[in-house]
Amino acid sequence: MTQRRREDEPVRIAAIGVGGMGANHARVLASMKGAELVAVVDADHDRAQAVADVYGCVACTDVDQLPPVDAATVAVPSSLHAIVGVPLLRQGIHCLIEKPLATTVDDCHALMDAATEGSAELLVGHIERFNPAVQQLAEIVDSDEIVAVAARRMSAVSGRISDVDVVLDLMVHDLDIVLALTGKSVTDIVARGINGPHGADHAIALLSLENGAQGTLTASRITQNQIRHLEVTTKEHFYVINYPSQELLIYRQGRIASSGDVDQKYRLDVNTEKVFVRRIEPLAEELRHFLDVCRGNAEPKVSGAAALEALQSVWQIQTILSAATPTEIQAA
Ligand SMILES: NC(=O)c1ccc[n+]([C@@H]2O[C@H](COP(=O)([O-])OP(=O)(O)OC[C@H]3O[C@@H](n4cnc5c(N)ncnc54)[C@H](O)[C@@H]3O)[C@@H](O)[C@H]2O)c1
């Protein structure tokens, strides 16, 4: 049975997998009140040691070598989340598992079952839920009023080698946001993609939600710009979020002047409101929430079940893409 830490005792925590994302976990945890970064684990010894040296903690190359901890963040390649996370959860170690929760439905269930078995908390690292602009939007938008959500998450080719396609790597963020903002499930999907060496590198999905609302998602890792936008249409408003700059704009169309004057007749009165958003690092917000969950002060904001629901759409999109005639852009 997991022991809860007293409020005045730091949560002893390990960062497992300290590559691109996990090194950020270690950085934020090391500076966070209420947490003690006890160890980092990476299969690459030099990498583990280099990160441990920066933060003055123990370096391990395998979770079996971990000193006693209350909690762990898991940022190993997505296909290894269950192999690494299941034994930890079974031992009662609370885990923040990076998104996507896993790459197969069996692995997702294995992680959720292990959490139940070990009475451990499982939080999934859907970081955009902790973006303050998204949190602000979730507070002000009425989910029943949403008629359409559009998201674009596009990046250039990077040196980062992913073991998964762009749908599982990037689009999963926006699928989770669509489900969380609308509270509705997906009933139908149409999708198209452009293939690269590891499956789709550019994908477009049109979603129908149970109340008839529509989602239009584009994810790309072959676009020569970084774009991360979310647009939400309701009957009365149009909301636009720029995820990285944490900007939230609200548009509302006023009355069309009807004086009969030709110039006036075609003038639209669109009001734009820039919402004040207190900028914070989403990862710090996510890890603070994780500490609250570890202490029993909060329920996981992104549960295993919520992450699995987004993954069901991912797998449906992947099935559609694999059945479609593969599109590959030929070099000129
Ligand atoms: N939330 C986000 O915005 C976000 C961003 C990037 C990556 N991620 C997720 O984080 C995870 C890692 O991605 P990344 O880009 O950091 O990958 P990465 O390849 O940079 O890092 C993975 C690290 O895990 C280590 N590793 C591999 N097997 C291991 C094992 N069995 N035990 C311990 N360490 C092991 C590797 O040596 C490597 O250092 C993925 O699931 C990815 O989807 C999330």
mmCIF file of C-alpha atoms and ligand atoms in Angstrom:
data_model
loop_
_atom_site.group_PDB
_atom_site.id
_atom_site.type_symbol
_atom_site.label_atom_id
_atom_site.label_comp_id
_atom_site.label_asym_id
_atom_site.label_seq_id
_atom_site.Cartn_x
_atom_site.Cartn_y
_atom_site.Cartn_z
ATOM 1 C CA MET A 1 0.000 0.000 0.000
ATOM 2 C CA THR A 2 1.414 3.397 -0.960
ATOM 3 C CA GLN A 3 2.423 5.704 1.859
ATOM 4 C CA ARG A 4 1.281 9.310 1.379
ATOM 5 C CA ARG A 5 3.947 11.915 2.194
ATOM 6 C CA ARG A 6 3.161 14.444 4.861
ATOM 7 C CA GLU A 7 2.673 17.982 3.537
ATOM 8 C CA ASP A 8 6.006 19.108 5.005
ATOM 9 C CA GLU A 9 7.982 16.182 3.597
ATOM 10 C CA PRO A 10 9.208 16.385 0.006
ATOM 11 C CA VAL A 11 7.956 13.770 -2.443
ATOM 12 C CA ARG A 12 10.994 11.621 -3.315
ATOM 13 C CA ILE A 13 10.988 11.318 -7.054
ATOM 14 C CA ALA A 14 13.013 9.829 -9.925
ATOM 15 C CA ALA A 15 13.128 10.943 -13.555
ATOM 16 C CA ILE A 16 13.279 7.888 -15.784
ATOM 17 C CA GLY A 17 14.547 8.430 -19.309
ATOM 18 C CA VAL A 18 16.414 11.725 -19.399
ATOM 19 C CA GLY A 19 16.632 12.341 -23.131
ATOM 20 C CA GLY A 20 15.000 15.386 -24.716
ATOM 21 C CA MET A 21 11.842 15.441 -22.582
ATOM 22 C CA GLY A 22 13.042 13.669 -19.449
ATOM 23 C CA ALA A 23 15.940 16.100 -18.992
ATOM 24 C CA ASN A 24 13.262 18.793 -18.694
ATOM 25 C CA HIS A 25 11.453 16.734 -16.062
ATOM 26 C CA ALA A 26 14.715 16.533 -14.097
ATOM 27 C CA ARG A 27 15.342 20.282 -14.473
ATOM 28 C CA VAL A 28 11.897 21.286 -13.261
ATOM 29 C CA LEU A 29 11.730 18.702 -10.446
ATOM 30 C CA ALA A 30 15.163 19.685 -9.131
ATOM 31 C CA SER A 31 13.971 23.254 -8.635
ATOM 32 C CA MET A 32 10.522 22.450 -7.318
ATOM 33 C CA LYS A 33 9.462 23.048 -3.751
ATOM 34 C CA GLY A 34 7.917 19.895 -2.333
ATOM 35 C CA ALA A 35 9.944 17.517 -4.499
ATOM 36 C CA GLU A 36 13.299 15.868 -3.965
ATOM 37 C CA LEU A 37 14.888 14.610 -7.163
ATOM 38 C CA VAL A 38 16.515 11.478 -5.747
ATOM 39 C CA ALA A 39 17.705 9.781 -8.937
ATOM 40 C CA VAL A 40 17.705 9.841 -12.694
ATOM 41 C CA VAL A 41 17.632 6.687 -14.789
ATOM 42 C CA ASP A 42 18.725 6.340 -18.391
ATOM 43 C CA ALA A 43 19.791 3.266 -20.340
ATOM 44 C CA ASP A 44 22.594 5.465 -21.666
ATOM 45 C CA HIS A 45 24.991 5.620 -18.704
ATOM 46 C CA ASP A 46 26.816 8.772 -19.812
ATOM 47 C CA ARG A 47 23.525 10.584 -20.275
ATOM 48 C CA ALA A 48 22.237 9.521 -16.840
ATOM 49 C CA GLN A 49 25.520 10.568 -15.203
ATOM 50 C CA ALA A 50 25.644 13.929 -16.995
ATOM 51 C CA VAL A 51 22.125 14.848 -15.843
ATOM 52 C CA ALA A 52 22.716 13.500 -12.316
ATOM 53 C CA ASP A 53 25.885 15.609 -12.053
ATOM 54 C CA VAL A 54 23.944 18.782 -12.855
ATOM 55 C CA TYR A 55 21.322 18.167 -10.152
ATOM 56 C CA GLY A 56 23.416 16.294 -7.579
ATOM 57 C CA CYS A 57 21.391 13.085 -7.524
ATOM 58 C CA VAL A 58 22.032 9.373 -8.094
ATOM 59 C CA ALA A 59 22.508 8.097 -11.669
ATOM 60 C CA CYS A 60 21.161 4.643 -12.613
ATOM 61 C CA THR A 61 20.985 2.780 -15.900
ATOM 62 C CA ASP A 62 18.066 0.569 -14.881
ATOM 63 C CA VAL A 63 15.001 1.057 -12.682
ATOM 64 C CA ASP A 64 16.110 -2.008 -10.661
ATOM 65 C CA GLN A 65 18.919 0.143 -9.231
ATOM 66 C CA LEU A 66 16.568 2.875 -7.967
ATOM 67 C CA PRO A 67 16.867 3.992 -4.351
ATOM 68 C CA PRO A 68 13.497 4.166 -2.516
ATOM 69 C CA VAL A 69 11.180 6.721 -4.167
ATOM 70 C CA ASP A 70 7.533 7.735 -3.840
ATOM 71 C CA ALA A 71 7.065 8.750 -7.453
ATOM 72 C CA ALA A 72 8.611 8.743 -10.918
ATOM 73 C CA THR A 73 8.288 10.486 -14.251
ATOM 74 C CA VAL A 74 8.641 8.166 -17.243
ATOM 75 C CA ALA A 75 9.975 9.651 -20.496
ATOM 76 C CA VAL A 76 11.492 6.662 -22.254
ATOM 77 C CA PRO A 77 10.507 5.982 -25.905
ATOM 78 C CA SER A 78 6.731 5.547 -26.108
ATOM 79 C CA SER A 79 6.873 1.852 -27.028
ATOM 80 C CA LEU A 80 8.685 1.178 -23.708
ATOM 81 C CA HIS A 81 6.287 3.037 -21.393
ATOM 82 C CA ALA A 82 4.583 -0.150 -20.184
ATOM 83 C CA ILE A 83 7.796 -2.180 -19.771
ATOM 84 C CA VAL A 84 9.204 0.560 -17.557
ATOM 85 C CA GLY A 85 6.017 1.814 -15.911
ATOM 86 C CA VAL A 86 4.189 -1.416 -14.972
ATOM 87 C CA PRO A 87 6.712 -2.691 -12.359
ATOM 88 C CA LEU A 88 6.920 0.779 -10.794
ATOM 89 C CA LEU A 89 3.144 1.155 -10.481
ATOM 90 C CA ARG A 90 2.811 -2.383 -9.105
ATOM 91 C CA GLN A 91 5.254 -1.414 -6.340
ATOM 92 C CA GLY A 92 3.041 1.533 -5.443
ATOM 93 C CA ILE A 93 5.269 4.181 -7.058
ATOM 94 C CA HIS A 94 3.084 6.989 -8.453
ATOM 95 C CA CYS A 95 3.905 7.616 -12.110
ATOM 96 C CA LEU A 96 3.616 10.457 -14.534
ATOM 97 C CA ILE A 97 3.894 8.655 -17.864
ATOM 98 C CA GLU A 98 4.666 10.863 -20.847
ATOM 99 C CA LYS A 99 2.183 11.012 -23.682
ATOM 100 C CA PRO A 100 1.193 8.866 -25.505
ATOM 101 C CA LEU A 101 0.330 6.579 -22.586
ATOM 102 C CA ALA A 102 1.499 3.600 -24.670
ATOM 103 C CA THR A 103 1.528 2.397 -28.253
ATOM 104 C CA THR A 104 -0.899 -0.549 -27.880
ATOM 105 C CA VAL A 105 -4.222 -1.028 -26.151
ATOM 106 C CA ASP A 106 -2.802 -3.968 -24.166
ATOM 107 C CA ASP A 107 0.036 -1.804 -22.832
ATOM 108 C CA CYS A 108 -2.446 0.926 -21.822
ATOM 109 C CA HIS A 109 -4.522 -1.593 -19.876
ATOM 110 C CA ALA A 110 -1.384 -3.128 -18.335
ATOM 111 C CA LEU A 111 -0.402 0.323 -16.997
ATOM 112 C CA MET A 112 -3.879 1.095 -15.663
ATOM 113 C CA ASP A 113 -4.203 -2.370 -14.080
ATOM 114 C CA ALA A 114 -0.755 -2.059 -12.476
ATOM 115 C CA ALA A 115 -1.777 1.279 -10.939
ATOM 116 C CA THR A 116 -4.890 -0.313 -9.464
ATOM 117 C CA GLU A 117 -2.878 -3.317 -8.218
ATOM 118 C CA GLY A 118 -0.258 -1.115 -6.542
ATOM 119 C CA SER A 119 -2.744 1.530 -5.323
ATOM 120 C CA ALA A 120 -0.546 3.994 -7.189
ATOM 121 C CA GLU A 121 -1.601 7.139 -9.020
ATOM 122 C CA LEU A 122 -1.173 7.318 -12.788
ATOM 123 C CA LEU A 123 -1.075 10.688 -14.549
ATOM 124 C CA VAL A 124 -0.460 10.995 -18.287
ATOM 125 C CA GLY A 125 1.743 13.835 -19.569
ATOM 126 C CA HIS A 126 -0.688 15.590 -21.912
ATOM 127 C CA ILE A 127 1.116 18.837 -21.300
ATOM 128 C CA GLU A 128 -1.226 21.113 -23.271
ATOM 129 C CA ARG A 129 -3.887 20.570 -20.611
ATOM 130 C CA PHE A 130 -1.554 22.553 -18.357
ATOM 131 C CA ASN A 131 -1.014 25.388 -20.851
ATOM 132 C CA PRO A 132 -2.518 28.392 -19.030
ATOM 133 C CA ALA A 133 -4.279 29.616 -22.197
ATOM 134 C CA VAL A 134 -6.019 26.247 -22.523
ATOM 135 C CA GLN A 135 -6.908 26.261 -18.833
ATOM 136 C CA GLN A 136 -8.365 29.751 -19.220
ATOM 137 C CA LEU A 137 -10.350 28.725 -22.299
ATOM 138 C CA ALA A 138 -11.695 25.637 -20.508
ATOM 139 C CA GLU A 139 -12.987 27.932 -17.773
ATOM 140 C CA ILE A 140 -14.796 30.351 -20.061
ATOM 141 C CA VAL A 141 -16.127 28.219 -22.904
ATOM 142 C CA ASP A 142 -19.374 26.318 -22.547
ATOM 143 C CA SER A 143 -18.584 22.848 -23.893
ATOM 144 C CA ASP A 144 -22.167 22.371 -25.120
ATOM 145 C CA GLU A 145 -21.861 25.490 -27.272
ATOM 146 C CA ILE A 146 -18.811 24.272 -29.191
ATOM 147 C CA VAL A 147 -19.627 23.566 -32.834
ATOM 148 C CA ALA A 148 -16.113 23.183 -34.245
ATOM 149 C CA VAL A 149 -12.517 22.812 -33.102
ATOM 150 C CA ALA A 150 -9.540 23.152 -35.430
ATOM 151 C CA ALA A 151 -5.947 22.487 -34.450
ATOM 152 C CA ARG A 152 -2.684 22.724 -36.324
ATOM 153 C CA ARG A 153 0.524 21.327 -34.851
ATOM 154 C CA MET A 154 3.271 21.601 -37.419
ATOM 155 C CA SER A 155 7.035 21.434 -37.204
ATOM 156 C CA ALA A 156 10.009 21.153 -39.476
ATOM 157 C CA VAL A 157 12.059 17.971 -39.798
ATOM 158 C CA SER A 158 14.096 17.739 -36.608
ATOM 159 C CA GLY A 159 17.031 15.678 -35.433
ATOM 160 C CA ARG A 160 14.686 14.027 -32.916
ATOM 161 C CA ILE A 161 14.127 10.389 -33.824
ATOM 162 C CA SER A 162 10.634 9.279 -32.884
ATOM 163 C CA ASP A 163 9.601 5.635 -32.691
ATOM 164 C CA VAL A 164 6.046 6.583 -33.678
ATOM 165 C CA ASP A 165 4.250 8.388 -36.530
ATOM 166 C CA VAL A 166 3.083 12.009 -36.407
ATOM 167 C CA VAL A 167 -0.449 11.026 -35.351
ATOM 168 C CA LEU A 168 0.754 9.269 -32.210
ATOM 169 C CA ASP A 169 3.559 11.736 -31.606
ATOM 170 C CA LEU A 170 1.855 15.107 -32.205
ATOM 171 C CA MET A 171 -1.821 14.844 -33.154
ATOM 172 C CA VAL A 172 -2.534 12.967 -29.920
ATOM 173 C CA HIS A 173 -2.051 16.279 -28.036
ATOM 174 C CA ASP A 174 -4.913 17.927 -29.942
ATOM 175 C CA LEU A 175 -7.148 14.857 -29.891
ATOM 176 C CA ASP A 176 -6.886 14.960 -26.115
ATOM 177 C CA ILE A 177 -7.687 18.698 -26.089
ATOM 178 C CA VAL A 178 -10.741 18.240 -28.365
ATOM 179 C CA LEU A 179 -12.098 15.504 -26.081
ATOM 180 C CA ALA A 180 -11.353 17.442 -22.897
ATOM 181 C CA LEU A 181 -12.841 20.757 -24.113
ATOM 182 C CA THR A 182 -15.998 19.322 -25.645
ATOM 183 C CA GLY A 183 -16.570 16.426 -23.256
ATOM 184 C CA LYS A 184 -17.980 14.577 -26.287
ATOM 185 C CA SER A 185 -16.802 11.354 -27.874
ATOM 186 C CA VAL A 186 -15.748 10.876 -31.479
ATOM 187 C CA THR A 187 -18.273 9.087 -33.681
ATOM 188 C CA ASP A 188 -16.666 9.251 -37.119
ATOM 189 C CA ILE A 189 -13.248 10.011 -38.619
ATOM 190 C CA VAL A 190 -11.966 10.765 -42.112
ATOM 191 C CA ALA A 191 -8.194 11.002 -42.519
ATOM 192 C CA ARG A 192 -5.415 11.434 -45.072
ATOM 193 C CA GLY A 193 -1.656 11.434 -44.695
ATOM 194 C CA ILE A 194 1.729 11.724 -46.313
ATOM 195 C CA ASN A 195 4.129 8.939 -45.399
ATOM 196 C CA GLY A 196 7.698 9.112 -44.229
ATOM 197 C CA PRO A 197 10.066 6.390 -43.004
ATOM 198 C CA HIS A 198 8.190 5.924 -39.700
ATOM 199 C CA GLY A 199 4.583 6.129 -40.950
ATOM 200 C CA ALA A 200 2.731 9.371 -41.572
ATOM 201 C CA ASP A 201 4.828 12.535 -41.318
ATOM 202 C CA HIS A 202 1.902 14.792 -42.204
ATOM 203 C CA ALA A 203 -1.691 13.909 -41.365
ATOM 204 C CA ILE A 204 -5.110 15.513 -41.581
ATOM 205 C CA ALA A 205 -8.125 14.195 -39.690
ATOM 206 C CA LEU A 206 -11.754 15.317 -39.760
ATOM 207 C CA LEU A 207 -13.664 14.237 -36.679
ATOM 208 C CA SER A 208 -17.391 14.142 -36.031
ATOM 209 C CA LEU A 209 -18.375 14.314 -32.383
ATOM 210 C CA GLU A 210 -21.483 12.784 -30.841
ATOM 211 C CA ASN A 211 -23.379 16.109 -30.731
ATOM 212 C CA GLY A 212 -22.554 16.900 -34.366
ATOM 213 C CA ALA A 213 -19.620 19.194 -33.586
ATOM 214 C CA GLN A 214 -16.646 18.901 -35.944
ATOM 215 C CA GLY A 215 -12.896 18.687 -35.408
ATOM 216 C CA THR A 216 -10.267 19.443 -38.044
ATOM 217 C CA LEU A 217 -6.771 18.427 -37.016
ATOM 218 C CA THR A 218 -3.506 18.758 -38.899
ATOM 219 C CA ALA A 219 -0.201 17.451 -37.571
ATOM 220 C CA SER A 220 3.055 17.629 -39.447
ATOM 221 C CA ARG A 221 6.760 17.218 -38.893
ATOM 222 C CA ILE A 222 7.755 18.231 -42.413
ATOM 223 C CA THR A 223 6.555 21.845 -42.351
ATOM 224 C CA GLN A 224 9.115 24.641 -42.512
ATOM 225 C CA ASN A 225 7.606 26.536 -39.628
ATOM 226 C CA GLN A 226 6.507 25.779 -36.132
ATOM 227 C CA ILE A 227 2.782 26.334 -35.761
ATOM 228 C CA ARG A 228 0.715 25.258 -32.771
ATOM 229 C CA HIS A 229 -2.749 26.759 -32.983
ATOM 230 C CA LEU A 230 -6.146 25.905 -31.609
ATOM 231 C CA GLU A 231 -9.376 27.489 -32.859
ATOM 232 C CA VAL A 232 -12.744 26.932 -31.219
ATOM 233 C CA THR A 233 -16.011 28.039 -32.796
ATOM 234 C CA THR A 234 -19.137 28.450 -30.705
ATOM 235 C CA LYS A 235 -22.441 30.005 -31.719
ATOM 236 C CA GLU A 236 -21.446 33.362 -30.225
ATOM 237 C CA HIS A 237 -17.647 33.414 -30.207
ATOM 238 C CA PHE A 238 -14.500 32.369 -32.001
ATOM 239 C CA TYR A 239 -11.539 31.570 -29.741
ATOM 240 C CA VAL A 240 -7.944 31.338 -30.950
ATOM 241 C CA ILE A 241 -5.042 30.009 -28.921
ATOM 242 C CA ASN A 242 -1.401 30.200 -29.832
ATOM 243 C CA TYR A 243 -0.076 27.390 -27.650
ATOM 244 C CA PRO A 244 3.617 28.426 -27.405
ATOM 245 C CA SER A 245 2.960 32.130 -26.753
ATOM 246 C CA GLN A 246 0.024 31.224 -24.472
ATOM 247 C CA GLU A 247 -2.127 33.858 -26.165
ATOM 248 C CA LEU A 248 -5.917 33.597 -26.086
ATOM 249 C CA LEU A 249 -8.035 35.831 -28.329
ATOM 250 C CA ILE A 250 -11.813 35.984 -28.410
ATOM 251 C CA TYR A 251 -13.609 37.288 -31.483
ATOM 252 C CA ARG A 252 -17.246 38.246 -31.598
ATOM 253 C CA GLN A 253 -19.049 39.720 -34.547
ATOM 254 C CA GLY A 254 -21.220 42.702 -33.804
ATOM 255 C CA ARG A 255 -24.217 43.826 -35.815
ATOM 256 C CA ILE A 256 -23.838 44.704 -39.435
ATOM 257 C CA ALA A 257 -24.722 48.330 -39.804
ATOM 258 C CA SER A 258 -27.967 48.578 -41.732
ATOM 259 C CA SER A 259 -28.298 52.243 -42.535
ATOM 260 C CA GLY A 260 -28.778 51.468 -46.190
ATOM 261 C CA ASP A 261 -25.611 53.365 -46.980
ATOM 262 C CA VAL A 262 -23.551 51.142 -49.290
ATOM 263 C CA ASP A 263 -20.292 51.709 -47.377
ATOM 264 C CA GLN A 264 -21.920 50.963 -44.042
ATOM 265 C CA LYS A 265 -23.838 47.944 -45.274
ATOM 266 C CA TYR A 266 -20.737 45.901 -45.860
ATOM 267 C CA ARG A 267 -18.838 46.956 -42.787
ATOM 268 C CA LEU A 268 -18.517 44.184 -40.194
ATOM 269 C CA ASP A 269 -18.033 45.071 -36.592
ATOM 270 C CA VAL A 270 -15.776 42.391 -35.101
ATOM 271 C CA ASN A 271 -14.754 42.815 -31.479
ATOM 272 C CA THR A 272 -11.505 41.229 -30.412
ATOM 273 C CA GLU A 273 -10.630 40.636 -26.817
ATOM 274 C CA LYS A 274 -7.165 39.601 -25.723
ATOM 275 C CA VAL A 275 -7.587 37.599 -22.549
ATOM 276 C CA PHE A 276 -5.071 38.178 -19.813
ATOM 277 C CA VAL A 277 -3.221 34.887 -19.334
ATOM 278 C CA ARG A 278 -0.642 34.535 -16.575
ATOM 279 C CA ARG A 279 2.251 32.882 -18.410
ATOM 280 C CA ILE A 280 3.722 29.814 -16.753
ATOM 281 C CA GLU A 281 5.759 26.852 -17.943
ATOM 282 C CA PRO A 282 3.169 24.128 -18.637
ATOM 283 C CA LEU A 283 5.608 21.418 -17.543
ATOM 284 C CA ALA A 284 6.053 23.077 -14.135
ATOM 285 C CA GLU A 285 2.271 23.306 -13.791
ATOM 286 C CA GLU A 286 1.918 19.638 -14.783
ATOM 287 C CA LEU A 287 4.573 18.486 -12.302
ATOM 288 C CA ARG A 288 3.082 20.623 -9.508
ATOM 289 C CA HIS A 289 -0.225 18.904 -10.204
ATOM 290 C CA PHE A 290 1.556 15.534 -10.126
ATOM 291 C CA LEU A 291 2.951 16.313 -6.652
ATOM 292 C CA ASP A 292 -0.583 17.212 -5.497
ATOM 293 C CA VAL A 293 -1.818 13.897 -6.888
ATOM 294 C CA CYS A 294 1.023 12.031 -5.123
ATOM 295 C CA ARG A 295 0.024 13.657 -1.820
ATOM 296 C CA GLY A 296 -3.594 12.652 -2.344
ATOM 297 C CA ASN A 297 -4.679 16.284 -2.704
ATOM 298 C CA ALA A 298 -5.938 16.024 -6.298
ATOM 299 C CA GLU A 299 -7.310 13.517 -8.772
ATOM 300 C CA PRO A 300 -5.174 13.063 -11.907
ATOM 301 C CA LYS A 301 -6.291 15.653 -14.427
ATOM 302 C CA VAL A 302 -5.355 13.301 -17.281
ATOM 303 C CA SER A 303 -6.183 9.751 -16.221
ATOM 304 C CA GLY A 304 -5.197 6.556 -17.989
ATOM 305 C CA ALA A 305 -8.788 6.231 -19.233
ATOM 306 C CA ALA A 306 -8.737 9.768 -20.719
ATOM 307 C CA ALA A 307 -5.410 9.095 -22.437
ATOM 308 C CA LEU A 308 -6.746 5.803 -23.796
ATOM 309 C CA GLU A 309 -9.793 7.573 -25.256
ATOM 310 C CA ALA A 310 -7.537 9.906 -27.265
ATOM 311 C CA LEU A 311 -5.485 6.891 -28.344
ATOM 312 C CA GLN A 312 -8.593 5.106 -29.655
ATOM 313 C CA SER A 313 -8.944 7.940 -32.184
ATOM 314 C CA VAL A 314 -5.203 7.783 -32.942
ATOM 315 C CA TRP A 315 -5.460 4.094 -33.791
ATOM 316 C CA GLN A 316 -8.571 4.678 -35.888
ATOM 317 C CA ILE A 317 -6.754 7.390 -37.857
ATOM 318 C CA GLN A 318 -3.731 5.107 -38.306
ATOM 319 C CA THR A 319 -5.982 2.316 -39.602
ATOM 320 C CA ILE A 320 -7.567 4.694 -42.129
ATOM 321 C CA LEU A 321 -4.146 5.934 -43.235
ATOM 322 C CA SER A 322 -2.725 2.450 -43.642
ATOM 323 C CA ALA A 323 -5.730 1.381 -45.733
ATOM 324 C CA ALA A 324 -5.491 4.463 -47.965
ATOM 325 C CA THR A 325 -3.192 4.469 -50.970
ATOM 326 C CA PRO A 326 0.102 5.602 -49.455
ATOM 327 C CA THR A 327 1.024 9.094 -50.446
ATOM 328 C CA GLU A 328 4.717 9.821 -50.635
ATOM 329 C CA ILE A 329 6.123 13.033 -51.911
ATOM 330 C CA GLN A 330 8.718 12.117 -54.503
ATOM 331 C CA ALA A 331 11.983 13.998 -54.612
ATOM 332 C CA ALA A 332 12.154 16.189 -57.721
HETATM 333 N N1 LIG B 1 4.742 16.092 -23.539
HETATM 334 C C1 LIG B 1 5.443 16.500 -24.564
HETATM 335 O O1 LIG B 1 5.260 17.574 -25.108
HETATM 336 C C2 LIG B 1 6.555 15.607 -25.076
HETATM 337 C C3 LIG B 1 7.589 16.143 -25.857
HETATM 338 C C4 LIG B 1 8.592 15.293 -26.291
HETATM 339 C C5 LIG B 1 8.542 13.946 -25.962
HETATM 340 N N2 LIG B 1 7.503 13.466 -25.215
HETATM 341 C C6 LIG B 1 7.433 12.030 -24.888
HETATM 342 O O2 LIG B 1 8.533 11.706 -24.033
HETATM 343 C C7 LIG B 1 8.986 10.388 -24.331
HETATM 344 C C8 LIG B 1 10.478 10.454 -24.657
HETATM 345 O O3 LIG B 1 10.661 11.257 -25.803
HETATM 346 P P1 LIG B 1 12.056 12.015 -26.037
HETATM 347 O O4 LIG B 1 11.855 12.887 -27.200
HETATM 348 O O5 LIG B 1 12.548 12.593 -24.770
HETATM 349 O O6 LIG B 1 12.972 10.774 -26.460
HETATM 350 P P2 LIG B 1 14.538 10.660 -26.329
HETATM 351 O O7 LIG B 1 14.941 9.566 -27.258
HETATM 352 O O8 LIG B 1 15.195 11.995 -26.460
HETATM 353 O O9 LIG B 1 14.782 10.170 -24.828
HETATM 354 C C9 LIG B 1 14.459 8.885 -24.386
HETATM 355 C C10 LIG B 1 15.515 8.471 -23.361
HETATM 356 O O10 LIG B 1 15.116 7.237 -22.780
HETATM 357 C C11 LIG B 1 16.291 6.447 -22.601
HETATM 358 N N3 LIG B 1 15.872 5.042 -22.471
HETATM 359 C C12 LIG B 1 15.533 4.176 -23.442
HETATM 360 N N4 LIG B 1 15.158 2.997 -22.895
HETATM 361 C C13 LIG B 1 15.241 3.149 -21.555
HETATM 362 C C14 LIG B 1 14.981 2.291 -20.460
HETATM 363 N N5 LIG B 1 14.502 1.048 -20.631
HETATM 364 N N6 LIG B 1 15.217 2.759 -19.205
HETATM 365 C C15 LIG B 1 15.692 4.005 -19.013
HETATM 366 N N7 LIG B 1 15.964 4.863 -20.027
HETATM 367 C C16 LIG B 1 15.724 4.435 -21.273
HETATM 368 C C17 LIG B 1 17.149 6.741 -23.824
HETATM 369 O O11 LIG B 1 18.503 6.420 -23.593
HETATM 370 C C18 LIG B 1 16.902 8.239 -24.003
HETATM 371 O O12 LIG B 1 17.865 9.024 -23.304
HETATM 372 C C19 LIG B 1 8.129 9.882 -25.490
HETATM 373 O O13 LIG B 1 7.083 9.116 -24.971
HETATM 374 C C20 LIG B 1 7.578 11.148 -26.113
HETATM 375 O O14 LIG B 1 6.319 10.957 -26.742
HETATM 376 C C21 LIG B 1 6.534 14.258 -24.759
#
